[in-house]
mmCIF file of C-alpha atoms in Angstrom:
data_model
loop_
_atom_site.group_PDB
_atom_site.id
_atom_site.type_symbol
_atom_site.label_atom_id
_atom_site.label_comp_id
_atom_site.label_asym_id
_atom_site.label_seq_id
_atom_site.Cartn_x
_atom_site.Cartn_y
_atom_site.Cartn_z
ATOM 1 C CA MET A 1 -108.359 -36.059 43.333
ATOM 2 C CA PRO A 2 -104.690 -37.117 43.491
ATOM 3 C CA THR A 3 -102.825 -37.659 40.254
ATOM 4 C CA ASP A 4 -99.583 -39.067 41.663
ATOM 5 C CA VAL A 5 -100.195 -42.719 40.750
ATOM 6 C CA ALA A 6 -96.947 -44.586 40.161
ATOM 7 C CA PRO A 7 -96.385 -44.947 36.396
ATOM 8 C CA VAL A 8 -95.295 -48.148 34.717
ATOM 9 C CA LYS A 9 -91.668 -48.610 33.803
ATOM 10 C CA GLN A 10 -91.240 -46.767 30.553
ATOM 11 C CA ASP A 11 -87.717 -48.074 29.989
ATOM 12 C CA VAL A 12 -89.012 -51.667 29.891
ATOM 13 C CA ALA A 13 -91.465 -50.807 27.147
ATOM 14 C CA ALA A 14 -88.774 -49.009 25.199
ATOM 15 C CA THR A 15 -86.192 -51.774 25.372
ATOM 16 C CA PHE A 16 -88.400 -54.883 25.147
ATOM 17 C CA LEU A 17 -88.236 -55.932 21.540
ATOM 18 C CA PRO A 18 -88.979 -59.660 21.240
ATOM 19 C CA ALA A 19 -86.952 -61.649 18.769
ATOM 20 C CA LEU A 20 -88.560 -63.250 15.786
ATOM 21 C CA PRO A 21 -89.959 -66.719 16.397
ATOM 22 C CA VAL A 22 -87.451 -69.522 15.927
ATOM 23 C CA THR A 23 -87.985 -71.809 12.950
ATOM 24 C CA LEU A 24 -87.870 -75.436 14.082
ATOM 25 C CA ALA A 25 -85.591 -77.877 12.352
ATOM 26 C CA PRO A 26 -87.356 -80.625 10.392
ATOM 27 C CA SER A 27 -88.203 -83.730 12.392
ATOM 28 C CA GLU A 28 -85.916 -86.752 12.238
ATOM 29 C CA PRO A 29 -87.334 -89.406 9.879
ATOM 30 C CA LEU A 30 -88.971 -92.432 11.440
ATOM 31 C CA PRO A 31 -86.968 -95.669 11.555
ATOM 32 C CA ASP A 32 -87.985 -98.333 9.086
ATOM 33 C CA TRP A 33 -89.878 -100.448 11.590
ATOM 34 C CA LEU A 34 -92.004 -97.403 12.491
ATOM 35 C CA ALA A 35 -92.270 -95.829 9.069
ATOM 36 C CA ASP A 36 -93.740 -99.014 7.578
ATOM 37 C CA GLU A 37 -96.929 -99.904 9.400
ATOM 38 C CA GLU A 38 -96.834 -103.422 7.967
ATOM 39 C CA SER A 39 -93.434 -103.942 9.568
ATOM 40 C CA LEU A 40 -94.816 -102.659 12.863
ATOM 41 C CA ARG A 41 -97.735 -105.060 12.547
ATOM 42 C CA ASP A 42 -95.287 -107.906 11.961
ATOM 43 C CA GLU A 43 -93.353 -106.837 15.032
ATOM 44 C CA GLY A 44 -96.554 -106.921 17.076
ATOM 45 C CA VAL A 45 -97.474 -110.358 15.730
ATOM 46 C CA LEU A 46 -94.000 -111.764 16.473
ATOM 47 C CA PHE A 47 -94.058 -110.378 19.996
ATOM 48 C CA GLY A 48 -97.553 -111.775 20.498
ATOM 49 C CA LEU A 49 -96.692 -115.260 19.296
ATOM 50 C CA SER A 50 -93.506 -115.365 21.343
ATOM 51 C CA ASP A 51 -93.093 -115.115 25.098
ATOM 52 C CA ALA A 52 -91.737 -111.544 24.877
ATOM 53 C CA ARG A 53 -93.442 -108.624 26.673
ATOM 54 C CA PRO A 54 -94.543 -105.569 24.640
ATOM 55 C CA ASP A 55 -93.305 -103.063 27.224
ATOM 56 C CA GLY A 56 -89.839 -102.715 25.763
ATOM 57 C CA LYS A 57 -91.090 -102.051 22.229
ATOM 58 C CA VAL A 58 -93.703 -99.572 23.453
ATOM 59 C CA ALA A 59 -90.999 -97.804 25.457
ATOM 60 C CA GLN A 60 -88.870 -97.545 22.320
ATOM 61 C CA ILE A 61 -91.740 -95.968 20.394
ATOM 62 C CA ARG A 62 -92.429 -93.473 23.182
ATOM 63 C CA ALA A 63 -88.719 -92.689 23.589
ATOM 64 C CA PHE A 64 -88.340 -91.953 19.887
ATOM 65 C CA PHE A 65 -91.321 -89.583 19.839
ATOM 66 C CA GLY A 66 -90.221 -88.071 23.170
ATOM 67 C CA GLN A 67 -86.911 -87.234 21.503
ATOM 68 C CA GLN A 68 -88.790 -85.723 18.587
ATOM 69 C CA SER A 69 -91.041 -83.579 20.828
ATOM 70 C CA ALA A 70 -88.289 -82.378 23.228
ATOM 71 C CA PRO A 71 -87.362 -79.346 21.039
ATOM 72 C CA LEU A 72 -91.053 -78.587 20.684
ATOM 73 C CA GLU A 73 -91.533 -78.596 24.474
ATOM 74 C CA GLU A 74 -88.582 -76.252 24.897
ATOM 75 C CA SER A 75 -89.891 -73.904 22.234
ATOM 76 C CA ILE A 76 -93.372 -73.933 23.793
ATOM 77 C CA HIS A 77 -91.845 -73.087 27.166
ATOM 78 C CA GLN A 78 -89.891 -70.169 25.693
ATOM 79 C CA TYR A 79 -92.861 -68.826 23.744
ATOM 80 C CA THR A 80 -95.098 -69.079 26.825
ATOM 81 C CA GLU A 81 -92.595 -67.151 28.964
ATOM 82 C CA GLN A 82 -92.193 -64.433 26.334
ATOM 83 C CA ILE A 83 -95.956 -64.101 25.871
ATOM 84 C CA GLY A 84 -96.448 -63.986 29.657
ATOM 85 C CA GLU A 85 -93.846 -61.231 29.966
ATOM 86 C CA ILE A 86 -95.479 -59.174 27.234
ATOM 87 C CA ASN A 87 -98.906 -59.732 28.836
ATOM 88 C CA GLN A 88 -97.520 -58.431 32.132
ATOM 89 C CA PHE A 89 -96.319 -55.241 30.423
ATOM 90 C CA ILE A 90 -99.709 -54.874 28.733
ATOM 91 C CA ASN A 91 -101.575 -55.364 32.023
ATOM 92 C CA GLU A 92 -99.408 -52.748 33.756
ATOM 93 C CA ARG A 93 -100.185 -50.199 31.084
ATOM 94 C CA GLU A 94 -103.881 -51.045 30.941
ATOM 95 C CA THR A 95 -104.109 -50.635 34.720
ATOM 96 C CA ARG A 96 -102.351 -47.286 34.443
ATOM 97 C CA ILE A 97 -104.678 -46.262 31.604
ATOM 98 C CA ALA A 98 -107.768 -47.148 33.666
ATOM 99 C CA THR A 99 -106.434 -45.118 36.617
ATOM 100 C CA LEU A 100 -105.626 -42.100 34.454
ATOM 101 C CA ARG A 101 -109.011 -42.219 32.736
ATOM 102 C CA HIS A 102 -110.737 -42.312 36.121
ATOM 103 C CA GLN A 103 -108.728 -39.285 37.233
ATOM 104 C CA LEU A 104 -109.470 -37.536 33.949
ATOM 105 C CA ASP A 105 -113.214 -38.150 34.272
ATOM 106 C CA GLU A 106 -113.197 -36.887 37.851
ATOM 107 C CA LEU A 107 -111.281 -33.783 36.838
ATOM 108 C CA ARG A 108 -113.584 -33.058 33.897
ATOM 109 C CA ASN A 109 -116.735 -33.601 35.969
ATOM 110 C CA ALA A 110 -115.512 -31.512 38.905
ATOM 111 C CA GLN A 111 -117.517 -28.298 39.164
ATOM 112 C CA PRO A 112 -116.625 -25.134 41.107
ATOM 113 C CA ALA A 113 -118.310 -24.959 44.507
ATOM 114 C CA SER A 114 -120.854 -22.239 45.115
ATOM 115 C CA THR A 115 -119.883 -19.375 47.406
ATOM 116 C CA ASN A 116 -121.563 -16.426 49.156
ATOM 117 C CA LEU A 117 -118.475 -14.250 49.232
ATOM 118 C CA ILE A 118 -120.219 -11.037 48.142
ATOM 119 C CA ARG A 119 -123.071 -11.515 50.601
ATOM 120 C CA THR A 120 -120.704 -12.374 53.438
ATOM 121 C CA ALA A 121 -118.468 -9.395 52.701
ATOM 122 C CA ALA A 122 -121.469 -7.066 52.616
ATOM 123 C CA SER A 123 -122.756 -8.496 55.898
ATOM 124 C CA LEU A 124 -119.357 -8.046 57.519
ATOM 125 C CA LEU A 125 -119.207 -4.447 56.326
ATOM 126 C CA LEU A 126 -122.662 -3.702 57.740
ATOM 127 C CA LEU A 127 -121.733 -5.340 61.056
ATOM 128 C CA GLU A 128 -118.601 -3.218 61.295
ATOM 129 C CA VAL A 129 -120.604 -0.051 60.608
ATOM 130 C CA MET A 130 -123.133 -1.146 63.231
ATOM 131 C CA CYS A 131 -120.424 -1.771 65.817
ATOM 132 C CA VAL A 132 -118.724 1.568 65.082
ATOM 133 C CA GLY A 133 -122.033 3.402 65.346
ATOM 134 C CA THR A 134 -122.836 1.650 68.617
ATOM 135 C CA PHE A 135 -119.423 2.574 70.005
ATOM 136 C CA PHE A 136 -120.040 6.259 69.286
ATOM 137 C CA LEU A 137 -123.468 5.923 70.890
ATOM 138 C CA VAL A 138 -121.866 4.480 74.029
ATOM 139 C CA ASP A 139 -119.124 7.102 73.931
ATOM 140 C CA GLU A 140 -121.729 9.896 73.626
ATOM 141 C CA THR A 141 -123.643 8.500 76.599
ATOM 142 C CA LEU A 142 -120.600 8.147 78.855
ATOM 143 C CA ARG A 143 -118.822 11.358 77.897
ATOM 144 C CA PRO A 144 -120.591 13.677 80.420
ATOM 145 C CA ALA A 145 -119.416 11.499 83.326
ATOM 146 C CA PHE A 146 -116.245 10.081 81.727
ATOM 147 C CA PRO A 147 -114.648 12.487 79.217
ATOM 148 C CA ASN A 148 -111.790 10.082 78.527
ATOM 149 C CA ARG A 149 -112.754 8.082 75.432
ATOM 150 C CA TRP A 150 -110.805 5.042 76.611
ATOM 151 C CA VAL A 151 -113.483 4.472 79.219
ATOM 152 C CA ALA A 152 -116.052 4.096 76.426
ATOM 153 C CA VAL A 153 -113.669 1.758 74.593
ATOM 154 C CA GLY A 154 -113.294 -0.412 77.678
ATOM 155 C CA VAL A 155 -117.041 -0.568 78.342
ATOM 156 C CA PHE A 156 -117.781 -1.384 74.693
ATOM 157 C CA LEU A 157 -115.180 -4.166 74.569
ATOM 158 C CA ALA A 158 -116.416 -5.531 77.906
ATOM 159 C CA GLY A 159 -119.917 -5.748 76.483
ATOM 160 C CA MET A 160 -118.592 -7.479 73.366
ATOM 161 C CA PHE A 161 -116.412 -9.870 75.387
ATOM 162 C CA ASN A 162 -118.774 -12.784 74.844
ATOM 163 C CA LEU A 163 -117.665 -12.921 71.208
ATOM 164 C CA ALA A 164 -114.552 -14.744 72.440
ATOM 165 C CA GLY A 165 -116.661 -17.723 73.488
ATOM 166 C CA ARG A 166 -116.594 -20.804 71.293
ATOM 167 C CA THR A 167 -120.377 -21.265 71.128
ATOM 168 C CA SER A 168 -123.569 -19.654 72.365
ATOM 169 C CA PHE A 169 -126.763 -21.246 73.592
ATOM 170 C CA PHE A 170 -128.670 -18.820 71.372
ATOM 171 C CA TYR A 171 -127.378 -20.697 68.301
ATOM 172 C CA GLU A 172 -127.645 -24.230 69.661
ATOM 173 C CA THR A 173 -130.555 -26.627 69.961
ATOM 174 C CA GLY A 174 -131.005 -29.166 72.724
ATOM 175 C CA THR A 175 -128.324 -27.546 74.909
ATOM 176 C CA ARG A 176 -128.652 -27.862 78.678
ATOM 177 C CA LEU A 177 -128.572 -24.360 80.127
ATOM 178 C CA THR A 178 -126.823 -24.075 83.502
ATOM 179 C CA ALA A 179 -126.397 -21.111 85.800
ATOM 180 C CA ARG A 180 -122.657 -21.104 85.181
ATOM 181 C CA ARG A 181 -123.103 -20.956 81.442
ATOM 182 C CA LEU A 182 -125.827 -18.323 81.730
ATOM 183 C CA ILE A 183 -123.488 -16.080 83.742
ATOM 184 C CA GLU A 184 -120.650 -16.742 81.301
ATOM 185 C CA GLU A 185 -122.792 -15.792 78.309
ATOM 186 C CA VAL A 186 -124.847 -12.939 79.742
ATOM 187 C CA GLY A 187 -122.784 -11.587 82.680
ATOM 188 C CA LEU A 188 -120.478 -9.060 81.033
ATOM 189 C CA PRO A 189 -122.965 -7.862 78.349
ATOM 190 C CA LEU A 190 -125.565 -7.291 81.086
ATOM 191 C CA ALA A 191 -123.105 -5.539 83.376
ATOM 192 C CA ALA A 192 -121.899 -3.225 80.594
ATOM 193 C CA SER A 193 -125.481 -2.462 79.554
ATOM 194 C CA VAL A 194 -126.540 -1.665 83.137
ATOM 195 C CA PHE A 195 -123.512 0.588 83.503
ATOM 196 C CA ILE A 196 -124.539 2.471 80.365
ATOM 197 C CA LEU A 197 -128.153 2.615 81.650
ATOM 198 C CA VAL A 198 -127.070 4.245 84.904
ATOM 199 C CA GLN A 199 -125.108 6.902 83.053
ATOM 200 C CA ALA A 200 -127.915 7.439 80.525
ATOM 201 C CA LEU A 201 -130.493 8.068 83.292
ATOM 202 C CA GLU A 202 -128.525 11.173 84.345
ATOM 203 C CA THR A 203 -128.659 12.853 80.933
ATOM 204 C CA LYS A 204 -131.634 11.267 79.159
ATOM 205 C CA SER A 205 -135.239 10.511 79.895
ATOM 206 C CA THR A 206 -136.191 7.165 81.393
ATOM 207 C CA VAL A 207 -137.699 5.933 78.139
ATOM 208 C CA GLN A 208 -134.561 6.830 76.179
ATOM 209 C CA ALA A 209 -132.320 5.275 78.794
ATOM 210 C CA VAL A 210 -134.315 2.034 78.853
ATOM 211 C CA GLY A 211 -134.390 1.925 75.052
ATOM 212 C CA LEU A 212 -130.621 2.461 74.961
ATOM 213 C CA PHE A 213 -130.184 -0.281 77.569
ATOM 214 C CA LEU A 214 -132.184 -2.838 75.563
ATOM 215 C CA PHE A 215 -130.432 -1.909 72.329
ATOM 216 C CA VAL A 216 -126.860 -2.194 73.590
ATOM 217 C CA PHE A 217 -127.649 -5.286 75.695
ATOM 218 C CA PHE A 218 -128.888 -7.331 72.777
ATOM 219 C CA LEU A 219 -126.156 -5.949 70.556
ATOM 220 C CA PHE A 220 -123.520 -7.026 73.065
ATOM 221 C CA LEU A 221 -125.251 -10.369 73.569
ATOM 222 C CA LEU A 222 -125.757 -11.331 69.932
ATOM 223 C CA GLY A 223 -123.624 -8.970 67.873
ATOM 224 C CA GLY A 224 -120.294 -10.422 68.963
ATOM 225 C CA LYS A 225 -121.240 -13.954 68.000
ATOM 226 C CA LEU A 226 -122.681 -12.739 64.727
ATOM 227 C CA LEU A 227 -119.477 -10.864 63.975
ATOM 228 C CA LEU A 228 -117.295 -13.920 64.539
ATOM 229 C CA THR A 229 -119.686 -16.143 62.590
ATOM 230 C CA THR A 230 -119.517 -13.741 59.668
ATOM 231 C CA LEU A 231 -115.722 -13.675 59.827
ATOM 232 C CA THR A 232 -115.649 -17.493 59.769
ATOM 233 C CA SER A 233 -118.031 -17.541 56.805
ATOM 234 C CA LEU A 234 -115.812 -15.029 55.029
ATOM 235 C CA GLN A 235 -112.776 -17.244 55.593
ATOM 236 C CA ASN A 236 -114.644 -20.303 54.293
ATOM 237 C CA ASP A 237 -115.835 -18.418 51.216
ATOM 238 C CA ILE A 238 -112.291 -17.235 50.489
ATOM 239 C CA ASN A 239 -111.033 -20.825 50.792
ATOM 240 C CA VAL A 240 -113.758 -21.961 48.367
ATOM 241 C CA VAL A 241 -112.781 -19.248 45.878
ATOM 242 C CA LEU A 242 -109.122 -20.294 46.090
ATOM 243 C CA ALA A 243 -110.090 -23.960 45.666
ATOM 244 C CA ASN A 244 -112.160 -23.093 42.589
ATOM 245 C CA ARG A 245 -109.209 -21.221 41.156
ATOM 246 C CA ARG A 246 -106.895 -24.175 41.774
ATOM 247 C CA LEU A 247 -109.463 -26.454 40.123
ATOM 248 C CA LEU A 248 -109.508 -24.236 37.028
ATOM 249 C CA VAL A 249 -105.705 -24.255 36.852
ATOM 250 C CA ARG A 250 -105.668 -28.053 37.227
ATOM 251 C CA LYS A 251 -108.177 -28.437 34.413
ATOM 252 C CA GLN A 252 -106.054 -26.272 32.147
ATOM 253 C CA GLU A 253 -102.785 -28.049 32.988
ATOM 254 C CA ASP A 254 -103.637 -31.626 34.027
ATOM 255 C CA VAL A 255 -106.268 -32.515 31.406
ATOM 256 C CA PRO A 256 -103.865 -32.175 28.429
ATOM 257 C CA ARG A 257 -101.119 -33.948 30.391
ATOM 258 C CA LEU A 258 -103.376 -36.878 31.330
ATOM 259 C CA GLU A 259 -104.690 -37.174 27.766
ATOM 260 C CA ALA A 260 -101.148 -37.186 26.371
ATOM 261 C CA GLU A 261 -100.042 -39.871 28.850
ATOM 262 C CA ILE A 262 -103.093 -42.010 28.068
ATOM 263 C CA ASN A 263 -102.425 -41.758 24.327
ATOM 264 C CA GLN A 264 -98.774 -42.687 24.863
ATOM 265 C CA LEU A 265 -99.744 -45.734 26.928
ATOM 266 C CA VAL A 266 -102.321 -46.805 24.323
ATOM 267 C CA ARG A 267 -99.625 -46.670 21.643
ATOM 268 C CA GLU A 268 -97.325 -48.737 23.839
ATOM 269 C CA VAL A 269 -100.058 -51.333 24.382
ATOM 270 C CA ASP A 270 -100.693 -51.536 20.645
ATOM 271 C CA GLY A 271 -96.961 -51.962 20.014
ATOM 272 C CA LEU A 272 -96.679 -54.701 22.627
ATOM 273 C CA ARG A 273 -99.647 -56.549 21.131
ATOM 274 C CA THR A 274 -98.026 -56.300 17.714
ATOM 275 C CA GLN A 275 -94.823 -57.765 19.166
ATOM 276 C CA LYS A 276 -96.782 -60.560 20.860
ATOM 277 C CA TRP A 277 -98.573 -61.737 17.722
ATOM 278 C CA PRO A 278 -95.598 -63.598 16.113
ATOM 279 C CA PHE A 279 -95.025 -65.474 19.373
ATOM 280 C CA VAL A 280 -98.682 -66.469 19.599
ATOM 281 C CA THR A 281 -98.630 -67.703 16.012
ATOM 282 C CA SER A 282 -95.439 -69.710 16.558
ATOM 283 C CA LEU A 283 -96.792 -71.096 19.834
ATOM 284 C CA ASN A 284 -99.943 -72.317 18.110
ATOM 285 C CA GLN A 285 -97.943 -73.904 15.306
ATOM 286 C CA THR A 286 -95.574 -75.585 17.754
ATOM 287 C CA GLU A 287 -98.409 -76.921 19.887
ATOM 288 C CA ALA A 288 -100.142 -78.218 16.763
ATOM 289 C CA ARG A 289 -96.935 -80.006 15.765
ATOM 290 C CA ARG A 290 -96.655 -81.513 19.257
ATOM 291 C CA VAL A 291 -100.251 -82.704 19.109
ATOM 292 C CA GLN A 292 -99.549 -84.232 15.691
ATOM 293 C CA LEU A 293 -96.521 -86.137 17.019
ATOM 294 C CA ASN A 294 -98.400 -87.333 20.100
ATOM 295 C CA THR A 295 -101.288 -88.483 17.935
ATOM 296 C CA GLN A 296 -98.941 -90.353 15.641
ATOM 297 C CA ARG A 297 -97.184 -91.912 18.645
ATOM 298 C CA ASP A 298 -100.442 -93.066 20.214
ATOM 299 C CA ARG A 299 -101.646 -94.453 16.894
ATOM 300 C CA LEU A 300 -98.492 -96.505 16.383
ATOM 301 C CA VAL A 301 -98.497 -97.716 19.983
ATOM 302 C CA ASN A 302 -102.126 -98.779 19.680
ATOM 303 C CA LEU A 303 -101.389 -100.479 16.369
ATOM 304 C CA PHE A 304 -98.544 -102.479 17.877
ATOM 305 C CA ILE A 305 -100.534 -103.363 21.015
ATOM 306 C CA SER A 306 -103.583 -104.429 19.022
ATOM 307 C CA GLU A 307 -101.520 -106.734 16.785
ATOM 308 C CA PHE A 308 -99.689 -108.047 19.841
ATOM 309 C CA GLU A 309 -102.897 -108.834 21.738
ATOM 310 C CA LEU A 310 -104.498 -110.397 18.673
ATOM 311 C CA ALA A 311 -101.453 -112.637 18.116
ATOM 312 C CA ARG A 312 -101.219 -113.470 21.812
ATOM 313 C CA SER A 313 -104.904 -114.435 21.837
ATOM 314 C CA LEU A 314 -104.389 -116.654 18.799
ATOM 315 C CA ARG A 315 -101.305 -118.193 20.385
ATOM 316 C CA GLU A 316 -103.240 -119.123 23.510
ATOM 317 C CA ARG A 317 -105.768 -121.055 21.400
ATOM 318 C CA LEU A 318 -103.143 -123.080 19.473
ATOM 319 C CA PRO A 319 -101.982 -126.490 20.709
ATOM 320 C CA GLU A 320 -98.465 -126.747 22.110
ATOM 321 C CA SER A 321 -97.231 -128.720 19.095
ATOM 322 C CA GLN A 322 -98.310 -126.012 16.652
ATOM 323 C CA ARG A 323 -96.626 -123.371 18.776
ATOM 324 C CA GLU A 324 -93.349 -125.239 18.698
ATOM 325 C CA ALA A 325 -93.647 -125.873 14.969
ATOM 326 C CA MET A 326 -94.335 -122.186 14.340
ATOM 327 C CA PHE A 327 -90.899 -121.174 15.663
ATOM 328 C CA LYS A 328 -88.821 -123.999 14.138
#
């Protein structure tokens, strides 16, 4: 369970202190022909009765309100960028918090693995005693013909030579047994056992010699593999014990550290949200003001267009003489 996840930039959180929202200057007052709706209606009627197009007047209305809303658009852009930057810092810390909490849960839920160290150690001790006893049995059998003890050592090690093999067909299932592998597994243990049998027949009865032969043969054949298997199990159990010890140390050291880092990040997130709130409030107020201006602009444009179209419709129904008299 690695704990080396890259942390967020702490210096950014420490130095990012957003400025207070900017107070907008009051809007420029509307010109007289826009402030007075009756005057705007008259403008629409005059444009409708004349040959003039309404596009220029509508463009003037939109240009005036565009000038009014330009500072609002700039402020909205600035507030949006500042809020987006703060949200990025918040997301970085929340991602880090989620990662640390996952690591913390894994560390708390991790349990020490079970081990058979005592049983394996006892088995290894018994195997060693068995091998030592068997060596003295071989040495006692060979001593009348070979007084030098090194001969017994060589015969014993030759019988145990199969323990150097990687595997044994006695411990495998579904293995194809070939003559080559049979000789490799059984050759030296059988030869050493037969050699001991020949020497035992000279000093012991036939029954004792045969019993000794069977005993040492199966010991040589199976004991070596069992000894190495036990040694491997002992190594694995020791590794498990060391891993359990490291897990205990990690729980004692890493759990408080992870909790402290999580609490620090939570405080930073709360501080960033507190800093973001004035910007959100100002953004909402600015957007509301922009909506108000756009609504007022559209209302005045529609008012002018409606009066223009009504006057233009009336103009189309008047005779030419009345039109000329209207503008004299």
